[in-house]
Short mmCIF file of C-alpha atoms in Angstrom, two decimals:
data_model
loop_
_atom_site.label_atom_id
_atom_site.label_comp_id
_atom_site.label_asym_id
_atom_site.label_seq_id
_atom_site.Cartn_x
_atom_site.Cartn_y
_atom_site.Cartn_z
CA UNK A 1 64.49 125.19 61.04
CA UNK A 2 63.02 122.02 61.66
CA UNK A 3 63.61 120.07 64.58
CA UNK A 4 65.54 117.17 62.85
CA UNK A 5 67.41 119.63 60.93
CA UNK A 6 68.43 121.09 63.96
CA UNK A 7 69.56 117.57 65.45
CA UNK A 8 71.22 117.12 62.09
CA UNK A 9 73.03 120.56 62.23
CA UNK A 10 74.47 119.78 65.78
CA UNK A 11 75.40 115.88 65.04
CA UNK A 12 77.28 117.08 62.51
CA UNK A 13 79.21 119.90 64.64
CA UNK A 14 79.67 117.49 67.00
CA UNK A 15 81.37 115.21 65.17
CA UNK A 16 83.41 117.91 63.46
CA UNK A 17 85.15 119.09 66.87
CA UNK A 18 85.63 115.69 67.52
CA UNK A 19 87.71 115.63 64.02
CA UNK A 20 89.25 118.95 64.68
CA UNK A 21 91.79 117.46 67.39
CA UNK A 22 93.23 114.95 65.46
CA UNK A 23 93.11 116.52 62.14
CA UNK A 24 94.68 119.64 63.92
CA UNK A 25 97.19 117.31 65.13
CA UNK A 26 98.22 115.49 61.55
CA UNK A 27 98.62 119.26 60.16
CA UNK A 28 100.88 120.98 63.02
CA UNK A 29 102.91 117.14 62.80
CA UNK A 30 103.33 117.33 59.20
CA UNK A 31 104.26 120.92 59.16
CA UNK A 32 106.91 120.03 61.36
CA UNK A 33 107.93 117.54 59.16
CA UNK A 34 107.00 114.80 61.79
CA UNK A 35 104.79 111.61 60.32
CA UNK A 36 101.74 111.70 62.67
CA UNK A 37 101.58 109.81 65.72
CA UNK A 38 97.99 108.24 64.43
CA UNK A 39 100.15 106.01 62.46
CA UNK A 40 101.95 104.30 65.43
CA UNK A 41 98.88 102.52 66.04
CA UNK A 42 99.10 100.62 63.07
CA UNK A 43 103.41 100.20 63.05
CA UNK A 44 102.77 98.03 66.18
CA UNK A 45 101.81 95.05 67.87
CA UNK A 46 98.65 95.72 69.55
CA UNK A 47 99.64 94.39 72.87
CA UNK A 48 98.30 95.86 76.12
CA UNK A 49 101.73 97.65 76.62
CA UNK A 50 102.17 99.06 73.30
CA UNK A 51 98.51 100.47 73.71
CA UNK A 52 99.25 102.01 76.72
CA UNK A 53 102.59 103.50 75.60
CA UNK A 54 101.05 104.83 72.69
CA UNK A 55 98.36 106.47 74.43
CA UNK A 56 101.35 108.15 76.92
CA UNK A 57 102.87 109.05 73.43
CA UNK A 58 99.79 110.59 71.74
CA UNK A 59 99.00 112.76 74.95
CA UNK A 60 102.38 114.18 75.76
CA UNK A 61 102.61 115.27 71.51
CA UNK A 62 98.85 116.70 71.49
CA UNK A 63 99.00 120.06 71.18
CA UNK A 64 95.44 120.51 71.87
CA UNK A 65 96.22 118.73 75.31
CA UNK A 66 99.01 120.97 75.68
CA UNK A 67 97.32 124.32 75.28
CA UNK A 68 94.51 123.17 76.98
CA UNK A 69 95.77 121.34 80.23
CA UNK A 70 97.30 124.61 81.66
CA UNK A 71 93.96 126.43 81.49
CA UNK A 72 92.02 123.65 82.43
CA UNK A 73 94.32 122.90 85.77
CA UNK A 74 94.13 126.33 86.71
CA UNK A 75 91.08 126.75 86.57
CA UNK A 76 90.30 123.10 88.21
CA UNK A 77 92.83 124.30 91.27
CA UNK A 78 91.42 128.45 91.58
CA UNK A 79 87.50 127.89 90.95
CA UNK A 80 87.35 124.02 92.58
CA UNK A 81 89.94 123.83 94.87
CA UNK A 82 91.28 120.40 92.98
CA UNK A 83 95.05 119.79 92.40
CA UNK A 84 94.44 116.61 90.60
CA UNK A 85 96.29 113.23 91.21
CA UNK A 86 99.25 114.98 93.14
CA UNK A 87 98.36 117.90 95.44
CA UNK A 88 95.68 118.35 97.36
CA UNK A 89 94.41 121.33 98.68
CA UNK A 90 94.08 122.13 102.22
CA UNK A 91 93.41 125.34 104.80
CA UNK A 92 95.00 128.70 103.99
CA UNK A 93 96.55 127.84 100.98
CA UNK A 94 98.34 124.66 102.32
CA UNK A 95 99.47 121.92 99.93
CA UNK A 96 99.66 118.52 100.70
CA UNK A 97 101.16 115.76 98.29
CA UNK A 98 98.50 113.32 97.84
CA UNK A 99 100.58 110.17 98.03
CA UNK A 100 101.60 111.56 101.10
CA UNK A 101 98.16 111.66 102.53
CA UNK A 102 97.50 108.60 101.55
CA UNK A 103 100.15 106.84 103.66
CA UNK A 104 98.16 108.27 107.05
CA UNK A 105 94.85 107.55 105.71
CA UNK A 106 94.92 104.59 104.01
CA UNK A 107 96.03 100.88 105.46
CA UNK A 108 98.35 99.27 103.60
CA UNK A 109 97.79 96.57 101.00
CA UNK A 110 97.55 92.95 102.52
CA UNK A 111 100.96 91.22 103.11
CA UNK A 112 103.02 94.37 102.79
CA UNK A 113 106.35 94.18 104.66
CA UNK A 114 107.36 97.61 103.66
CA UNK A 115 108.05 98.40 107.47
CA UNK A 116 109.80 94.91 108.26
CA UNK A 117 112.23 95.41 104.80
CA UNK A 118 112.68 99.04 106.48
CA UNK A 119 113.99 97.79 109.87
CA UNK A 120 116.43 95.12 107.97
CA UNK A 121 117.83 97.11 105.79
CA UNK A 122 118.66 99.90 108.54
CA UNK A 123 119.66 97.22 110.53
CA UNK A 124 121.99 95.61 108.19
CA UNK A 125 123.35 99.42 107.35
CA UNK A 126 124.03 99.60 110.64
CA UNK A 127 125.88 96.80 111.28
CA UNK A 128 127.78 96.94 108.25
CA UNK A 129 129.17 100.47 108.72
CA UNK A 130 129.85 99.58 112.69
CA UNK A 131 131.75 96.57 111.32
CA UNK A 132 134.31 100.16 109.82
CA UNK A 133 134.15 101.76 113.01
CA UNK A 134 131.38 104.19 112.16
CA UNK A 135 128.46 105.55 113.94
CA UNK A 136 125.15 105.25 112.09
CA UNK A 137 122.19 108.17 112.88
CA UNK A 138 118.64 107.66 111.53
CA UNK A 139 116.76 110.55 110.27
CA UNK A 140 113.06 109.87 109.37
CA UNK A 141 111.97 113.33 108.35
CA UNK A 142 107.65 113.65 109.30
CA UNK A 143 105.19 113.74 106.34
CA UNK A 144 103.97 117.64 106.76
CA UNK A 145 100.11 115.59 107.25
CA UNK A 146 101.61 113.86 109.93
CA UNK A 147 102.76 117.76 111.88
CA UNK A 148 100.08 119.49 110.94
CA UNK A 149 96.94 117.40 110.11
CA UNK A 150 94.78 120.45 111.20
CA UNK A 151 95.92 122.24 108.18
CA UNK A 152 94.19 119.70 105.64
CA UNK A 153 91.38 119.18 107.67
CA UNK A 154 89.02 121.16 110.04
CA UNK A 155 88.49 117.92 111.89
CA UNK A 156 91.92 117.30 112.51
CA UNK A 157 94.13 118.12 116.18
CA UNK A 158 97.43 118.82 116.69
CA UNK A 159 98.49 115.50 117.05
CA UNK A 160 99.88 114.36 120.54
CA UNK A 161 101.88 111.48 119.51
CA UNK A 162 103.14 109.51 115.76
CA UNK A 163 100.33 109.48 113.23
CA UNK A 164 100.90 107.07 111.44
CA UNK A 165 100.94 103.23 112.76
CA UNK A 166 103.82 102.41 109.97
CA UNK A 167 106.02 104.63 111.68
CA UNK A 168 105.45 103.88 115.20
CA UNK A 169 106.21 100.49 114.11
CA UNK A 170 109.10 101.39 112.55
CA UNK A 171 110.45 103.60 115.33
CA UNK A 172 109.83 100.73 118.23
CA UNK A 173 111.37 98.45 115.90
CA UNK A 174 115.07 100.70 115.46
CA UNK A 175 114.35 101.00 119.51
CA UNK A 176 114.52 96.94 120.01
CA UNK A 177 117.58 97.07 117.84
CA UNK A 178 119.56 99.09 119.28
CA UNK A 179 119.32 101.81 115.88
CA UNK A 180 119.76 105.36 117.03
CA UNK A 181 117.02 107.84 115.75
CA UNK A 182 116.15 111.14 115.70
CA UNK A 183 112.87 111.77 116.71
CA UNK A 184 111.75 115.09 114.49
CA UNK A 185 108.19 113.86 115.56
CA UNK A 186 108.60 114.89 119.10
CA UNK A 187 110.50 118.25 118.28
CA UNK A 188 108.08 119.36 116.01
CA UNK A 189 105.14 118.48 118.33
CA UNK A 190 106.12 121.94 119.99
CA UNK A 191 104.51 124.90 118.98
CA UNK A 192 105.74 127.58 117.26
CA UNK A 193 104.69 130.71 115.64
CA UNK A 194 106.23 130.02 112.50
CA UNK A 195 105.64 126.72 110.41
CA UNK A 196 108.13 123.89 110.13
CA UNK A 197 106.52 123.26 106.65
CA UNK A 198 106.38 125.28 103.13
CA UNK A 199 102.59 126.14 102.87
CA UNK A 200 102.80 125.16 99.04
CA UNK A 201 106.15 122.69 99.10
CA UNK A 202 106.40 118.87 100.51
CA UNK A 203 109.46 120.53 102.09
CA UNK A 204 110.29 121.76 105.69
CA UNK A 205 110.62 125.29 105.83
CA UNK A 206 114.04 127.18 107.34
CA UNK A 207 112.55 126.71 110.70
CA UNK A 208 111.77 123.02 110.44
CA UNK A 209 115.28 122.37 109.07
CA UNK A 210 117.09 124.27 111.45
CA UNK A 211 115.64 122.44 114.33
CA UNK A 212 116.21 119.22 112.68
CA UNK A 213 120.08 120.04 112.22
CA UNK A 214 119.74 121.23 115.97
CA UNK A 215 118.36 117.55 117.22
CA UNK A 216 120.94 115.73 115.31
CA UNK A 217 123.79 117.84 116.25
CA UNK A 218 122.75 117.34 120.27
CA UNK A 219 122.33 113.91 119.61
CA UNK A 220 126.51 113.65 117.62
CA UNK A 221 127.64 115.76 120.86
CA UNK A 222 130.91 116.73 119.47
CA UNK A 223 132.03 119.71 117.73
CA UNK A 224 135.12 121.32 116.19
CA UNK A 225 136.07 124.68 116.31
CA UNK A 226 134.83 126.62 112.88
CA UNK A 227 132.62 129.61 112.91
CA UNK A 228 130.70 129.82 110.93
CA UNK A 229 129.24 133.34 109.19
CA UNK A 230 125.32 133.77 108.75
CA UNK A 231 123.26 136.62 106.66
CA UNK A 232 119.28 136.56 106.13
CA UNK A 233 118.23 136.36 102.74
CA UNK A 234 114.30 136.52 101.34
CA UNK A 235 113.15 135.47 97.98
CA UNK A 236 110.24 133.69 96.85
CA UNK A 237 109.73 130.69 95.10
CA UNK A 238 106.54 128.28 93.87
CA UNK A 239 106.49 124.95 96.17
CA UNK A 240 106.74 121.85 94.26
CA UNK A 241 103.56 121.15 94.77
CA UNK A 242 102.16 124.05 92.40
CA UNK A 243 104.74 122.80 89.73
CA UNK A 244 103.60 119.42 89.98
CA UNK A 245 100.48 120.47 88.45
CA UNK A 246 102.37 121.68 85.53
CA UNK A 247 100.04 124.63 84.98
CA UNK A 248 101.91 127.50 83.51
CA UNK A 249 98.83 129.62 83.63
CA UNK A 250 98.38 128.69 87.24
CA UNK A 251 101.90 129.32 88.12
CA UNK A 252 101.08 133.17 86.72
CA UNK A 253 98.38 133.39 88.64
CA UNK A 254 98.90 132.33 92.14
CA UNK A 255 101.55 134.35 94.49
CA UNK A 256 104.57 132.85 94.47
CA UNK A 257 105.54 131.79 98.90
CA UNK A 258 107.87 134.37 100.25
CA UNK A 259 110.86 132.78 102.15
CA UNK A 260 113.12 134.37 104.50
CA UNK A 261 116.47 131.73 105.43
CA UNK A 262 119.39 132.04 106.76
CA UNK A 263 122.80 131.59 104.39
CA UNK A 264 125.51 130.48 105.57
CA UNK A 265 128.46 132.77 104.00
CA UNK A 266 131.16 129.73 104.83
CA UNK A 267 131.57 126.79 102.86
CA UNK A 268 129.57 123.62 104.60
CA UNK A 269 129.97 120.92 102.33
CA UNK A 270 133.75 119.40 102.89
CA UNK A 271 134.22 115.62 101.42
CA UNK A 272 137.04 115.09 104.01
CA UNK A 273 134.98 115.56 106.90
CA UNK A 274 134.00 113.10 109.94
CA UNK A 275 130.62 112.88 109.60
CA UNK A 276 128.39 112.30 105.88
CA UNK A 277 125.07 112.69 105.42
CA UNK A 278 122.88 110.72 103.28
CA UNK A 279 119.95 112.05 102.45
CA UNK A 280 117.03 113.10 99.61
CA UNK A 281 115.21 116.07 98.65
CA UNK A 282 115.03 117.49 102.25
CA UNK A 283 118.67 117.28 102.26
CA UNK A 284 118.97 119.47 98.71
CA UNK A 285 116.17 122.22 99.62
CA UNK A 286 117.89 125.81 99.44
CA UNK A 287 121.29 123.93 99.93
CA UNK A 288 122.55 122.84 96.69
CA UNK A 289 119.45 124.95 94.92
CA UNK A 290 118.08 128.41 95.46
CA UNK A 291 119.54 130.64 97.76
CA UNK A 292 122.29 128.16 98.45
CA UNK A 293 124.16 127.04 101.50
CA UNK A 294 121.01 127.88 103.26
CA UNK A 295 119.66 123.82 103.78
CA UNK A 296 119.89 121.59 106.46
CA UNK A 297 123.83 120.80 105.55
CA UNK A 298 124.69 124.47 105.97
CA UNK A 299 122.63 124.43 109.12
CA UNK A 300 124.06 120.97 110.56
CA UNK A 301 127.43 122.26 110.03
CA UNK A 302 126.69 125.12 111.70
CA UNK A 303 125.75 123.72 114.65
CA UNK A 304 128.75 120.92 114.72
CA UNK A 305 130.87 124.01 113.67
CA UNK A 306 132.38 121.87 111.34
CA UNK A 307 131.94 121.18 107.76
CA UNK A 308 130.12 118.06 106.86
CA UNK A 309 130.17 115.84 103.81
CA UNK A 310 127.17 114.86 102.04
CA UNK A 311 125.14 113.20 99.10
CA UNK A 312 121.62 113.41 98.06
CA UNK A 313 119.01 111.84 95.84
CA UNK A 314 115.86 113.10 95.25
CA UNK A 315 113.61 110.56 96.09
CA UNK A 316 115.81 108.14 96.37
CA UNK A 317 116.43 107.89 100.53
CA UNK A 318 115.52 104.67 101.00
CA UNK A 319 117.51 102.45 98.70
CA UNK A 320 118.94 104.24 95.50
CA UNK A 321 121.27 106.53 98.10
CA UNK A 322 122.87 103.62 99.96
CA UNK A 323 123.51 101.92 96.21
CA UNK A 324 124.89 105.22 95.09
CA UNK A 325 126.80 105.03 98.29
CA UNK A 326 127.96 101.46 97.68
CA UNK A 327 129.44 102.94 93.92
CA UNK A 328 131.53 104.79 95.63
CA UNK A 329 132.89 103.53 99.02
CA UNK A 330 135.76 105.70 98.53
CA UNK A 331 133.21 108.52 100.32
CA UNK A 332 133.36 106.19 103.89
CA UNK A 333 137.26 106.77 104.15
CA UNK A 334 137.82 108.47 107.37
CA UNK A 335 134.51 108.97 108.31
CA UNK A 336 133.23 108.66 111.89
CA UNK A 337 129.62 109.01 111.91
CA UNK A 338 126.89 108.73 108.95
CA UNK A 339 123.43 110.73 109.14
CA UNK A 340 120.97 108.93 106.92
CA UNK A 341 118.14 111.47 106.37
CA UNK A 342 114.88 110.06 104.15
CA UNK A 343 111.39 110.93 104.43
CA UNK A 344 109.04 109.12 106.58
CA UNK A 345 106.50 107.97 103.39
CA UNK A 346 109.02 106.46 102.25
CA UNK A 347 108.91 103.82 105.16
CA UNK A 348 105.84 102.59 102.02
CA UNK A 349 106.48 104.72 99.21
CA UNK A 350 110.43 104.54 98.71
CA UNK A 351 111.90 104.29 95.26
CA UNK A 352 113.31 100.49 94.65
CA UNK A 353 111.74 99.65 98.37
CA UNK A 354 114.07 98.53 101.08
CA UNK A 355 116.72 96.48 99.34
CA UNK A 356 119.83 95.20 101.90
CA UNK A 357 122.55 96.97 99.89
CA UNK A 358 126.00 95.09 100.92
CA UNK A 359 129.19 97.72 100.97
CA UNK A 360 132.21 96.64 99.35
CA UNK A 361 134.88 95.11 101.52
CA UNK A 362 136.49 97.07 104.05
CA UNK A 363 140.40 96.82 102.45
CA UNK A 364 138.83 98.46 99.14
CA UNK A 365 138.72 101.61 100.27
CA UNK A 366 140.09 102.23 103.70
CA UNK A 367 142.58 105.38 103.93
CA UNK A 368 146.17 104.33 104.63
CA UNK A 369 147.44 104.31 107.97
CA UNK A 370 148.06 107.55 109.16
CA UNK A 371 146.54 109.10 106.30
CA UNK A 372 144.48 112.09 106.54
CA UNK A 373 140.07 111.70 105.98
#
């Protein structure tokens, strides 16, 4: 074969994979009785937000995208070591969640106040649940970078004080006002055998949790009189971080982390308690999912030997708890002390930022007099 008929022959298999994705696409739509999403293109205005939207649309519905993405990631994160956009990978199978990462290693934008809109709106919590007789404790939960830097990079030390410059602003600035907070930094600074972290999970591990119910129950210093039971329990579970990659085939592939917590056998969680925690993600971890009664709740109550009352939002620790909070005020009747547990990227990265979130007037929803919490 000639030389330009072989140029020919492969232009022209070139271009027919290229046609292969989209025709395959028309005919699985179609047999699915679906009109293809090609046509969208041409059903709308072609404004910068419709393109974008419709590229979002085309991807999610390519099936060629979707049997291909799986293998691709997998292969990306076991051959390159790359977890994409989300996770990166560090030492000994450690996960880290990019953002994360780049809270500690990146300055922040010019004329961000994320830290200042932090510091008012604790502030203004503050005052606004001392105004109903009620104790406020702050809970910044670290970044796993900011504990154990050394196991993303070789260069990296066990750090000796705060990482990050955000949050030693942050903590000197709850120190000038007169905010109470629990310094997890400082605890977890000490070294132990076993990890505060999940190697493959944003998460703290049972360890990490239990000391941080440990800190904040020294720091109530009151307890009631409830025992409560405890039984080990191991099972094994992929860390968020592997199912952010949403790799099926990687998921198959890679040994699920082996976990071995302690469950509490009592109930924890009581609404009519004393004391309510707000908190996110950290807050739900092996309490309200698997094993159960196993989180930092369980563990907190444990400690106060009392049962504790709580809400959660993944995510959400910085503003959308306190709003869900301010929905229902009807959860601040009788209640003594408030933990408010978020995590510390957050201090940039929080969902809906810092927003001052007023609470309802305090005749709305106090308990009668003499009433029980």
């Amino acid at each position: 074969m000639s030389p330009n008929a072989t140029h020919r022959c492969l232009g022209l298999a070139f271009v027919a994979m290229l046609a292969a994705v989209p025709l395959a696409q028309v005919l699985v739509e179609s047999k699915r009785g679906k009109s293809p999403a090609l046509l969208d293109l041409f059903t709308e205005a072609p404004t910068a937000r419709n393109l974008r939207a419709f590229d979002r649309r085309l991807e999610d519905s390519s099936v060629t995208v979707r049997t291909l993405r799986s293998w691709m990631q997998a292969a990306q994160f076991l051959v390159l070591h790359e977890g994409g956009a989300k996770a990166l990978v560090g030492r000994d199978g450690n996960l880290f969640y990019a953002p994360g990462v780049n809270t500690l290693t990146q300055s922040p934008q010019h004329g961000d106040s994320s830290v200042q809109n932090a510091l008012a709106a604790v502030t203004s919590f503050r005052d606004a649940l001392d105004e109903r007789g009620i104790r406020l404790i702050v809970l910044p939960v670290p970044n796993k970078e900011s504990v154990y830097p050394q196991w993303f990079s070789f260069a990296a030390k066990h750090p000796q004080r705060i990482i990050n410059p955000e949050t030693r602003a942050f903590f000197a600035g709850c120190e000038a006002a007169g905010v109470e907070v629990v310094d997890l930094f400082a605890r977890y600074r000490e070294i132990s055998r076993y990890p505060y972290y999940l190697a493959q999970d944003t998460h703290w591990s049972p360890l990490g949790l239990a000391v941080a119910a440990h800190a904040v129950a020294e720091r109530i210093g009151r307890h009631g009189d409830t025992h409560f039971e405890s039984r080990p329990i191991v099972f094994q579970i992929h860390g968020d971080l592997v199912r952010m990659l949403r790799s099926p085939v990687l998921e198959s592939n890679l040994q699920p982390e082996e976990i071995t917590a302690a469950q509490i056998t009592n109930p924890t969680d009581a609404p009519n308690s004393e004391i309510l925690v707000l908190g996110d993600s950290f807050s739900r971890i092996f309490q309200t999912d698997e094993p159960q009664n196993a989180g930092f709740i369980a563990h907190l109550a444990r400690e106060l030997f009392t049962p504790v009352a709580s809400i959660n939002n993944d995510g959400g620790g910085s503003t959308l708890i306190r709003q869900e909070l301010a929905r229902h005020p009807q959860l601040l009747a009788g209640k003594k002390i408030v933990v408010w547990e978020f995590t510390e990227r957050d201090l940039r990265l929080g969902t809906e930022g810092w927003q001052i979130v007023p609470l309802p007037k305090l005749t709305s929803y106090r308990s009668p007099a003499g009433a029980g919490g």
